[in-house]
C-alpha cells in the first residue's frame, strides 16, 4: 500500500451546496443546510473544525449576518444555518473555512449564494387569473391560451425577478425572449396541497422603457389526460396563471407587476397540448411579436381574476426539468409497410425538434414508439386510452423553420414521419431529451461490454423516469408508483444525485397519506388513480406503501441526512399502525388485492406473448409478500428510531418485527424449508428479510437454488424481490449462482434484454419474446434495473459502513468473471473510486478515498483501514 501526492498540501474547499443544490434561486427552506467538500494532495485529510459566514454581500469583510464561529466538528454536510430568520427575496452569500487534522486553517472558500423565494402569503400581490376559455373535457382538446401585459420601466434596473406558477403548465417570454430554461413548469406535485412556483432572474431581459411579458399555458398534469387511465381534469378543468414580476431600479425604487385583469388573452399556434396524446401546432396562427412591446393586441380579451389563494404554494424543491441532451438520429428506415421511420438509436423521454420548409398548410405528423414490430414496421407498443404520442405540425410556409412541441413529452426511440415536405434528412431532426436535471454521481464499467450496455440502459431508464417525479414509465403512465422507486432508489442514488429530488417528492407522499395511515401506491394520487385503485386493488399495497420507510432510509444511508428520517417519521409510524390494524395474529392478510411480487415472468405472460392475467403474481404471492414487508418495515423503523434516538420506539418496533417473523414461520414455513408460495421471489424475500429461523435458512436457500436450477438458471422474480436476489445468493454463500444469473442470456435475464438490442430497461423481462414477437408493454421501466446498485456495491466493491459513506467499505468481487471493473461515486464527501484488474491470478486494486472519510479495504490478507487518498494494492486472488 502506498500513499500518493506531493504537490499541493493545502486543504481546499469545493462543491459548496445548500440543501444539496448549487446556488439555488428561490428556495423557501427556512433552516437550510450547508455542505462542502475538501480537496488536498495530502492523504488522510480530516476536518477538525469549520467556520461559516453568511452575509448580504460576497466580500468576506461584509459577511457578518451570521458567523458560526469556529466549531470543532468534522461535520461537512447538512450543517444547519442558525442565523437570524431568513427574509423573502433576499440573496445570501456564504463562505466556509476549515481546520484540518494538522490544525492548519484553510483559506476562505469562494463565495456561494442562495436566494429566498416568497415566504409568506402576504408577499403575493399578484392575483390568479384565467383567460377566457372553454371548460376542458374528456372529448375535447382545447387550444393553448396566450396572456400578455405591457408595462413601462422608468429608469435602468438593478435586478428583476419573476415568481410564477400555473394550473396546467406554462412558459414565459419577456420582450420576445424565452424566460428560463426549464420545461413543463410548474411540474407535477400533489396540487391540492402543494403547487410549486418558479423563480427567474430576468434582470437581463428587461430595459428602461416599454417592456412586454407573455405567458403560454398548456394542459399539463392539472387539466390534461394523465396516468394509466388517461383521465382528464384530475385537478381542475381550467387553466390559470399566477405571476409576479418584481423590479428594483438603480435608484432603489421597487416596481411590482402582478397578474391581474390588465393581462389580455388570445390563442396562438398551439391547437392543443396533452402530455399523453401529444401536441398540435398550426404555425400559420403564430402571433408574431406577441410578447414584444407595441404589439397590437386586437381582439385580445381581458383575463379574469379568480381566487385560488396562495396556501398551497411552495418553491421549486429540486433542479427543474430541462432539455438535458440532444440526440442525433442514427438512421432513416423505410419500413416494409412503406413508412418513413427515424431511429434515434436510443430509447428516451423527450420530444423531437425538426426543420422543414414547405407550403403553408402542409401537415407533418410525428408518431413516437419504442420498438419496431417483428417485420420492422412502426409499432405502437403502448395501448390504452389517449396514448397517442402523436405531434402534428401545420407548416407556416415560406422559409425553412424549426418546429418543436412545447408542452408534451413522449417515451420513444422511433419516430414515424408522415407528410414531411421534400426529402427527410436526418440532420434536420433532433431528439430533445427531457429530464429533471440531476447531477450524475456515478459511473460503472467492466470488461464485459454487455454489462456496460446494461449499465447504460439502467442510467437511461433513470433519466427517462426522473421527470419531475419518479415515474414508472415515460409513455403509458408517467406516474409516481411507489413500488418502482422503492426498488430502484439505491441504484438511482448511485447514478445521480437524487437527494433533493426524492426527499422533495417524499413531501407529496406525506401529504397524500390517508387518514387511516395508508400510503397510496401512486403519488401524486390523482383522481384517475383513486378511481382505478378503488376497485380491486385498494389504495395501498405492501411493497409500494413501504416506500414511505424504505426511500428515506436509502436517502439517509446514501447521503447521511437524518432530517429526511425525522421529516417522514410520523408518516412511517402511521403506515405501520395501519398495517397493524389490518393484520390479525401478526400476519398481514390484506383486504385489498395488493400487487404481491408483481410481474413474476412465469406468471405474467404466456409463452406466445399474450398477456395472461397480470394479477396472477398478486393472487399467488400477496399474503407472503405483505407479511415479509410488515416485518421488514418494522425492523427498518426500529433502526430509524435508533438513529433518531427514540429508544422506546426502537425497542417496540424491533419486537414487532420479531413477532411478525415468528408468525410468518408458523404460518408459511414447512419443516423442510418450503414456503407456502413456492416462487423464487418469496424465498428471496424470506431470506433477505430474515423471515425464517437460522436453523432452516440452509433449507430455504436450497429451495431457492433448486427453483433457479429448474428454471434453467434463469430468474423468475418480480418487482419487489429482484432487488435482493443477487445479494441473497452472495450473502448466503452462493455467489456462483448470482454470477450465473447475471451472465444468463436466455429469457428472462438482464442480458437477454441487452441481446435483444434494448437501450433501456424493460417493464417485463420478456417484452420481446425469444421468437422475436414484440409485446405491448413498456420498454422503459427502471424497476428491474435495480441490479445497478449491486454492480456498484459488489462488483466494483463500493459500499458503506457509516451512513453517507463517512466510513467506506471497499470489497470488490474479483471472482465474478470480469477481467476488470471500475466504478466511481461522487459521495457527499467527494469522489470514491474503486478499480480492479486481473492479470492471471494477480489482482491490482486502485482506490480513491475522499477527504474527511475513512475506508476499510477488504483484502485476502485481512482488512486495512485507510484515510483519504489514492492507494494501490496488489494481491493474489
Ligand atoms: C405500473 C407499475 C406499477 C404497477 C403497480 C403498473 O401499471 O407501470 O410499474 O408499479 O402498475 O403494480
mmCIF file of C-alpha atoms in Angstrom, residues 346-600:
data_model
loop_
_atom_site.group_PDB
_atom_site.id
_atom_site.type_symbol
_atom_site.label_atom_id
_atom_site.label_comp_id
_atom_site.label_asym_id
_atom_site.label_seq_id
_atom_site.Cartn_x
_atom_site.Cartn_y
_atom_site.Cartn_z
ATOM 1 C CA UNK A 346 -31.616 5.289 -28.052
ATOM 2 C CA UNK A 347 -34.918 4.992 -26.244
ATOM 3 C CA UNK A 348 -35.520 8.320 -24.493
ATOM 4 C CA UNK A 349 -38.075 10.506 -22.785
ATOM 5 C CA UNK A 350 -38.383 13.741 -24.662
ATOM 6 C CA UNK A 351 -39.528 15.180 -27.933
ATOM 7 C CA UNK A 352 -38.412 15.860 -31.469
ATOM 8 C CA UNK A 353 -37.211 19.147 -32.896
ATOM 9 C CA UNK A 354 -37.055 19.402 -36.659
ATOM 10 C CA UNK A 355 -36.588 21.813 -39.511
ATOM 11 C CA UNK A 356 -38.836 21.938 -42.517
ATOM 12 C CA UNK A 357 -39.699 24.182 -45.418
ATOM 13 C CA UNK A 358 -42.985 23.582 -47.160
ATOM 14 C CA UNK A 359 -46.145 25.167 -48.441
ATOM 15 C CA UNK A 360 -48.339 26.833 -45.841
ATOM 16 C CA UNK A 361 -50.837 24.275 -44.575
ATOM 17 C CA UNK A 362 -48.571 21.241 -45.073
ATOM 18 C CA UNK A 363 -49.288 18.814 -42.274
ATOM 19 C CA UNK A 364 -46.356 16.922 -40.762
ATOM 20 C CA UNK A 365 -47.133 14.189 -38.265
ATOM 21 C CA UNK A 366 -44.687 12.597 -35.859
ATOM 22 C CA UNK A 367 -45.670 9.376 -34.111
ATOM 23 C CA UNK A 368 -43.499 8.009 -31.359
ATOM 24 C CA UNK A 369 -42.803 4.378 -30.473
ATOM 25 C CA UNK A 370 -40.206 2.449 -28.511
ATOM 26 C CA UNK A 371 -39.763 -0.582 -30.742
ATOM 27 C CA UNK A 372 -40.464 -1.801 -34.251
ATOM 28 C CA UNK A 373 -42.584 -4.872 -34.799
ATOM 29 C CA UNK A 374 -41.239 -8.242 -35.918
ATOM 30 C CA UNK A 375 -41.249 -7.153 -39.566
ATOM 31 C CA UNK A 376 -39.608 -3.825 -38.881
ATOM 32 C CA UNK A 377 -42.743 -1.701 -39.135
ATOM 33 C CA UNK A 378 -43.731 1.107 -36.807
ATOM 34 C CA UNK A 379 -45.329 -0.374 -33.707
ATOM 35 C CA UNK A 380 -47.460 1.272 -31.093
ATOM 36 C CA UNK A 381 -46.319 -0.631 -28.029
ATOM 37 C CA UNK A 382 -48.473 1.399 -25.676
ATOM 38 C CA UNK A 383 -52.119 0.557 -25.598
ATOM 39 C CA UNK A 384 -54.810 2.336 -23.644
ATOM 40 C CA UNK A 385 -56.928 5.440 -23.744
ATOM 41 C CA UNK A 386 -55.231 8.624 -25.003
ATOM 42 C CA UNK A 387 -51.825 7.036 -25.512
ATOM 43 C CA UNK A 388 -51.364 8.530 -28.987
ATOM 44 C CA UNK A 389 -47.894 10.083 -28.515
ATOM 45 C CA UNK A 390 -48.517 11.933 -31.764
ATOM 46 C CA UNK A 391 -47.460 15.502 -32.600
ATOM 47 C CA UNK A 392 -48.926 17.343 -35.567
ATOM 48 C CA UNK A 393 -47.429 20.435 -37.171
ATOM 49 C CA UNK A 394 -49.086 22.550 -39.802
ATOM 50 C CA UNK A 395 -46.366 24.468 -41.554
ATOM 51 C CA UNK A 396 -46.403 28.187 -41.940
ATOM 52 C CA UNK A 397 -44.976 28.290 -45.450
ATOM 53 C CA UNK A 398 -42.077 30.420 -46.561
ATOM 54 C CA UNK A 399 -38.503 29.869 -45.457
ATOM 55 C CA UNK A 400 -37.272 26.855 -43.562
ATOM 56 C CA UNK A 401 -38.373 26.992 -39.925
ATOM 57 C CA UNK A 402 -37.833 24.988 -36.760
ATOM 58 C CA UNK A 403 -40.648 23.114 -35.038
ATOM 59 C CA UNK A 404 -40.865 21.520 -31.611
ATOM 60 C CA UNK A 405 -43.780 20.748 -29.316
ATOM 61 C CA UNK A 406 -43.835 22.855 -26.171
ATOM 62 C CA UNK A 407 -45.956 21.089 -23.582
ATOM 63 C CA UNK A 408 -45.642 17.379 -24.142
ATOM 64 C CA UNK A 409 -43.078 14.629 -23.998
ATOM 65 C CA UNK A 410 -43.028 11.048 -25.123
ATOM 66 C CA UNK A 411 -41.209 7.785 -24.495
ATOM 67 C CA UNK A 412 -39.639 6.736 -27.797
ATOM 68 C CA UNK A 413 -36.772 5.609 -29.885
ATOM 69 C CA UNK A 414 -38.549 5.534 -33.260
ATOM 70 C CA UNK A 415 -40.402 8.385 -34.915
ATOM 71 C CA UNK A 416 -42.748 7.738 -37.801
ATOM 72 C CA UNK A 417 -42.836 10.819 -40.003
ATOM 73 C CA UNK A 418 -45.766 11.460 -42.305
ATOM 74 C CA UNK A 419 -46.398 14.386 -44.592
ATOM 75 C CA UNK A 420 -42.886 15.801 -44.460
ATOM 76 C CA UNK A 421 -42.335 18.082 -47.459
ATOM 77 C CA UNK A 422 -39.348 17.015 -49.544
ATOM 78 C CA UNK A 423 -36.666 14.562 -48.589
ATOM 79 C CA UNK A 424 -36.216 13.628 -44.963
ATOM 80 C CA UNK A 425 -32.647 14.371 -43.924
ATOM 81 C CA UNK A 426 -31.508 13.063 -40.576
ATOM 82 C CA UNK A 427 -29.602 16.250 -39.814
ATOM 83 C CA UNK A 428 -32.912 18.140 -39.714
ATOM 84 C CA UNK A 429 -34.161 16.024 -36.803
ATOM 85 C CA UNK A 430 -33.009 16.081 -33.191
ATOM 86 C CA UNK A 431 -34.136 14.092 -30.169
ATOM 87 C CA UNK A 432 -34.528 16.501 -27.256
ATOM 88 C CA UNK A 433 -34.039 14.550 -24.033
ATOM 89 C CA UNK A 434 -36.111 15.871 -21.139
ATOM 90 C CA UNK A 435 -35.340 15.024 -17.521
ATOM 91 C CA UNK A 436 -35.104 16.566 -14.111
ATOM 92 C CA UNK A 437 -31.622 17.986 -14.352
ATOM 93 C CA UNK A 438 -29.914 15.929 -11.649
ATOM 94 C CA UNK A 439 -26.152 15.780 -11.429
ATOM 95 C CA UNK A 440 -24.583 12.487 -12.447
ATOM 96 C CA UNK A 441 -22.866 10.982 -9.472
ATOM 97 C CA UNK A 442 -21.785 7.528 -10.535
ATOM 98 C CA UNK A 443 -20.222 5.526 -13.302
ATOM 99 C CA UNK A 444 -19.618 1.808 -13.637
ATOM 100 C CA UNK A 445 -17.593 -0.005 -16.256
ATOM 101 C CA UNK A 446 -16.273 -3.525 -16.588
ATOM 102 C CA UNK A 447 -14.630 -5.864 -19.075
ATOM 103 C CA UNK A 448 -17.950 -7.217 -20.378
ATOM 104 C CA UNK A 449 -19.480 -4.916 -22.972
ATOM 105 C CA UNK A 450 -22.904 -6.424 -22.435
ATOM 106 C CA UNK A 451 -22.882 -5.454 -18.765
ATOM 107 C CA UNK A 452 -21.725 -1.963 -19.744
ATOM 108 C CA UNK A 453 -24.715 -1.763 -22.057
ATOM 109 C CA UNK A 454 -26.896 -2.901 -19.155
ATOM 110 C CA UNK A 455 -25.482 -0.095 -17.005
ATOM 111 C CA UNK A 456 -26.174 2.358 -19.813
ATOM 112 C CA UNK A 457 -29.736 1.031 -20.114
ATOM 113 C CA UNK A 458 -30.269 1.496 -16.381
ATOM 114 C CA UNK A 459 -28.978 5.061 -16.475
ATOM 115 C CA UNK A 460 -31.208 5.887 -19.452
ATOM 116 C CA UNK A 461 -34.277 4.436 -17.757
ATOM 117 C CA UNK A 462 -33.454 6.533 -14.733
ATOM 118 C CA UNK A 463 -33.206 9.700 -16.793
ATOM 119 C CA UNK A 464 -36.434 8.899 -18.605
ATOM 120 C CA UNK A 465 -38.259 8.312 -15.356
ATOM 121 C CA UNK A 466 -36.950 11.099 -13.216
ATOM 122 C CA UNK A 467 -39.011 13.749 -14.873
ATOM 123 C CA UNK A 468 -40.376 15.953 -12.101
ATOM 124 C CA UNK A 469 -41.373 12.895 -10.070
ATOM 125 C CA UNK A 470 -40.037 9.341 -10.022
ATOM 126 C CA UNK A 471 -42.252 7.723 -12.655
ATOM 127 C CA UNK A 472 -42.858 4.142 -13.718
ATOM 128 C CA UNK A 473 -42.577 4.809 -17.437
ATOM 129 C CA UNK A 474 -42.484 7.834 -19.737
ATOM 130 C CA UNK A 475 -45.196 6.764 -22.198
ATOM 131 C CA UNK A 476 -48.136 4.849 -20.740
ATOM 132 C CA UNK A 477 -48.492 6.350 -17.267
ATOM 133 C CA UNK A 478 -45.794 8.877 -16.295
ATOM 134 C CA UNK A 479 -46.975 8.075 -12.777
ATOM 135 C CA UNK A 480 -45.265 8.127 -9.389
ATOM 136 C CA UNK A 481 -45.663 4.459 -8.492
ATOM 137 C CA UNK A 482 -44.046 3.872 -5.122
ATOM 138 C CA UNK A 483 -43.092 0.235 -5.657
ATOM 139 C CA UNK A 484 -40.906 1.131 -8.610
ATOM 140 C CA UNK A 485 -38.873 3.779 -6.819
ATOM 141 C CA UNK A 486 -38.729 1.700 -3.662
ATOM 142 C CA UNK A 487 -36.939 -0.993 -5.669
ATOM 143 C CA UNK A 488 -34.780 1.399 -7.652
ATOM 144 C CA UNK A 489 -33.828 4.090 -5.101
ATOM 145 C CA UNK A 490 -30.401 2.653 -4.171
ATOM 146 C CA UNK A 491 -29.384 2.430 -7.833
ATOM 147 C CA UNK A 492 -30.848 5.868 -8.512
ATOM 148 C CA UNK A 493 -28.701 7.391 -5.779
ATOM 149 C CA UNK A 494 -25.538 5.824 -7.187
ATOM 150 C CA UNK A 495 -26.152 7.086 -10.702
ATOM 151 C CA UNK A 496 -27.386 10.574 -9.938
ATOM 152 C CA UNK A 497 -27.585 12.945 -7.031
ATOM 153 C CA UNK A 498 -31.189 12.175 -6.201
ATOM 154 C CA UNK A 499 -31.354 13.688 -2.733
ATOM 155 C CA UNK A 500 -33.319 16.903 -3.372
ATOM 156 C CA UNK A 501 -35.482 15.201 -5.978
ATOM 157 C CA UNK A 502 -36.530 12.240 -3.834
ATOM 158 C CA UNK A 503 -36.697 13.950 -0.445
ATOM 159 C CA UNK A 504 -38.832 16.679 -2.055
ATOM 160 C CA UNK A 505 -41.136 14.136 -3.662
ATOM 161 C CA UNK A 506 -41.493 12.420 -0.274
ATOM 162 C CA UNK A 507 -43.264 15.547 0.910
ATOM 163 C CA UNK A 508 -46.017 14.726 -1.579
ATOM 164 C CA UNK A 509 -46.135 11.199 -0.212
ATOM 165 C CA UNK A 510 -46.695 12.550 3.303
ATOM 166 C CA UNK A 511 -49.328 14.967 2.115
ATOM 167 C CA UNK A 512 -51.249 12.230 0.341
ATOM 168 C CA UNK A 513 -51.183 9.743 3.185
ATOM 169 C CA UNK A 514 -54.743 8.731 4.012
ATOM 170 C CA UNK A 515 -56.367 9.359 7.384
ATOM 171 C CA UNK A 516 -56.058 5.719 8.350
ATOM 172 C CA UNK A 517 -52.333 5.678 7.608
ATOM 173 C CA UNK A 518 -52.462 4.057 4.182
ATOM 174 C CA UNK A 519 -49.803 5.315 1.811
ATOM 175 C CA UNK A 520 -51.231 5.442 -1.706
ATOM 176 C CA UNK A 521 -49.462 3.200 -4.208
ATOM 177 C CA UNK A 522 -49.000 6.138 -6.546
ATOM 178 C CA UNK A 523 -48.129 9.753 -5.685
ATOM 179 C CA UNK A 524 -49.336 12.255 -6.774
ATOM 180 C CA UNK A 525 -52.553 10.360 -6.183
ATOM 181 C CA UNK A 526 -54.693 11.842 -8.934
ATOM 182 C CA UNK A 527 -58.420 11.269 -9.228
ATOM 183 C CA UNK A 528 -57.898 8.834 -12.068
ATOM 184 C CA UNK A 529 -55.766 6.594 -9.885
ATOM 185 C CA UNK A 530 -58.105 6.983 -6.930
ATOM 186 C CA UNK A 531 -60.932 5.608 -9.042
ATOM 187 C CA UNK A 532 -58.795 2.910 -10.615
ATOM 188 C CA UNK A 533 -57.384 1.547 -7.381
ATOM 189 C CA UNK A 534 -60.678 1.755 -5.554
ATOM 190 C CA UNK A 535 -61.889 -1.262 -7.467
ATOM 191 C CA UNK A 536 -59.938 -4.393 -6.920
ATOM 192 C CA UNK A 537 -56.587 -3.294 -5.524
ATOM 193 C CA UNK A 538 -57.241 -0.779 -2.778
ATOM 194 C CA UNK A 539 -55.300 2.472 -2.421
ATOM 195 C CA UNK A 540 -52.183 0.951 -0.883
ATOM 196 C CA UNK A 541 -50.127 -2.189 -1.232
ATOM 197 C CA UNK A 542 -47.275 -3.910 0.556
ATOM 198 C CA UNK A 543 -44.004 -3.120 -1.191
ATOM 199 C CA UNK A 544 -45.499 0.114 -2.545
ATOM 200 C CA UNK A 545 -46.647 1.849 0.652
ATOM 201 C CA UNK A 546 -43.423 0.681 2.318
ATOM 202 C CA UNK A 547 -41.616 3.237 0.183
ATOM 203 C CA UNK A 548 -42.542 5.691 2.950
ATOM 204 C CA UNK A 549 -39.943 3.902 5.087
ATOM 205 C CA UNK A 550 -37.542 2.489 2.519
ATOM 206 C CA UNK A 551 -36.934 5.589 0.379
ATOM 207 C CA UNK A 552 -35.998 7.886 3.321
ATOM 208 C CA UNK A 553 -33.865 5.076 4.733
ATOM 209 C CA UNK A 554 -31.988 4.788 1.438
ATOM 210 C CA UNK A 555 -31.532 8.580 1.356
ATOM 211 C CA UNK A 556 -30.190 8.539 4.900
ATOM 212 C CA UNK A 557 -27.727 5.799 4.081
ATOM 213 C CA UNK A 558 -26.611 7.310 0.828
ATOM 214 C CA UNK A 559 -26.347 10.943 1.910
ATOM 215 C CA UNK A 560 -26.073 10.701 5.698
ATOM 216 C CA UNK A 561 -29.007 13.039 6.339
ATOM 217 C CA UNK A 562 -31.064 12.348 9.452
ATOM 218 C CA UNK A 563 -33.549 15.139 8.684
ATOM 219 C CA UNK A 564 -35.180 13.089 5.952
ATOM 220 C CA UNK A 565 -35.843 10.402 8.579
ATOM 221 C CA UNK A 566 -37.237 12.953 11.020
ATOM 222 C CA UNK A 567 -39.469 14.552 8.373
ATOM 223 C CA UNK A 568 -41.027 11.242 7.451
ATOM 224 C CA UNK A 569 -41.027 9.558 10.849
ATOM 225 C CA UNK A 570 -44.618 10.236 11.728
ATOM 226 C CA UNK A 571 -45.822 9.063 8.324
ATOM 227 C CA UNK A 572 -43.788 5.878 8.764
ATOM 228 C CA UNK A 573 -45.311 5.114 12.148
ATOM 229 C CA UNK A 574 -48.803 5.774 10.780
ATOM 230 C CA UNK A 575 -48.149 3.309 7.966
ATOM 231 C CA UNK A 576 -47.047 0.627 10.416
ATOM 232 C CA UNK A 577 -50.063 1.376 12.601
ATOM 233 C CA UNK A 578 -52.279 0.923 9.588
ATOM 234 C CA UNK A 579 -50.714 -2.434 8.789
ATOM 235 C CA UNK A 580 -51.133 -3.447 12.401
ATOM 236 C CA UNK A 581 -54.811 -2.569 12.201
ATOM 237 C CA UNK A 582 -55.165 -4.875 9.179
ATOM 238 C CA UNK A 583 -53.022 -7.697 10.473
ATOM 239 C CA UNK A 584 -54.538 -10.454 12.534
ATOM 240 C CA UNK A 585 -52.191 -12.630 14.602
ATOM 241 C CA UNK A 586 -49.251 -10.630 13.251
ATOM 242 C CA UNK A 587 -49.919 -11.842 9.729
ATOM 243 C CA UNK A 588 -50.816 -9.213 7.214
ATOM 244 C CA UNK A 589 -53.623 -10.569 5.114
ATOM 245 C CA UNK A 590 -54.568 -7.508 3.172
ATOM 246 C CA UNK A 591 -58.156 -6.607 2.422
ATOM 247 C CA UNK A 592 -57.254 -5.087 -0.948
ATOM 248 C CA UNK A 593 -55.617 -7.234 -3.609
ATOM 249 C CA UNK A 594 -52.073 -5.831 -3.339
ATOM 250 C CA UNK A 595 -49.555 -6.344 -6.111
ATOM 251 C CA UNK A 596 -47.546 -9.142 -4.477
ATOM 252 C CA UNK A 597 -44.266 -9.876 -6.249
ATOM 253 C CA UNK A 598 -45.630 -8.048 -9.287
ATOM 254 C CA UNK A 599 -44.760 -9.332 -12.751
ATOM 255 C CA UNK A 600 -43.169 -12.679 -11.966
#
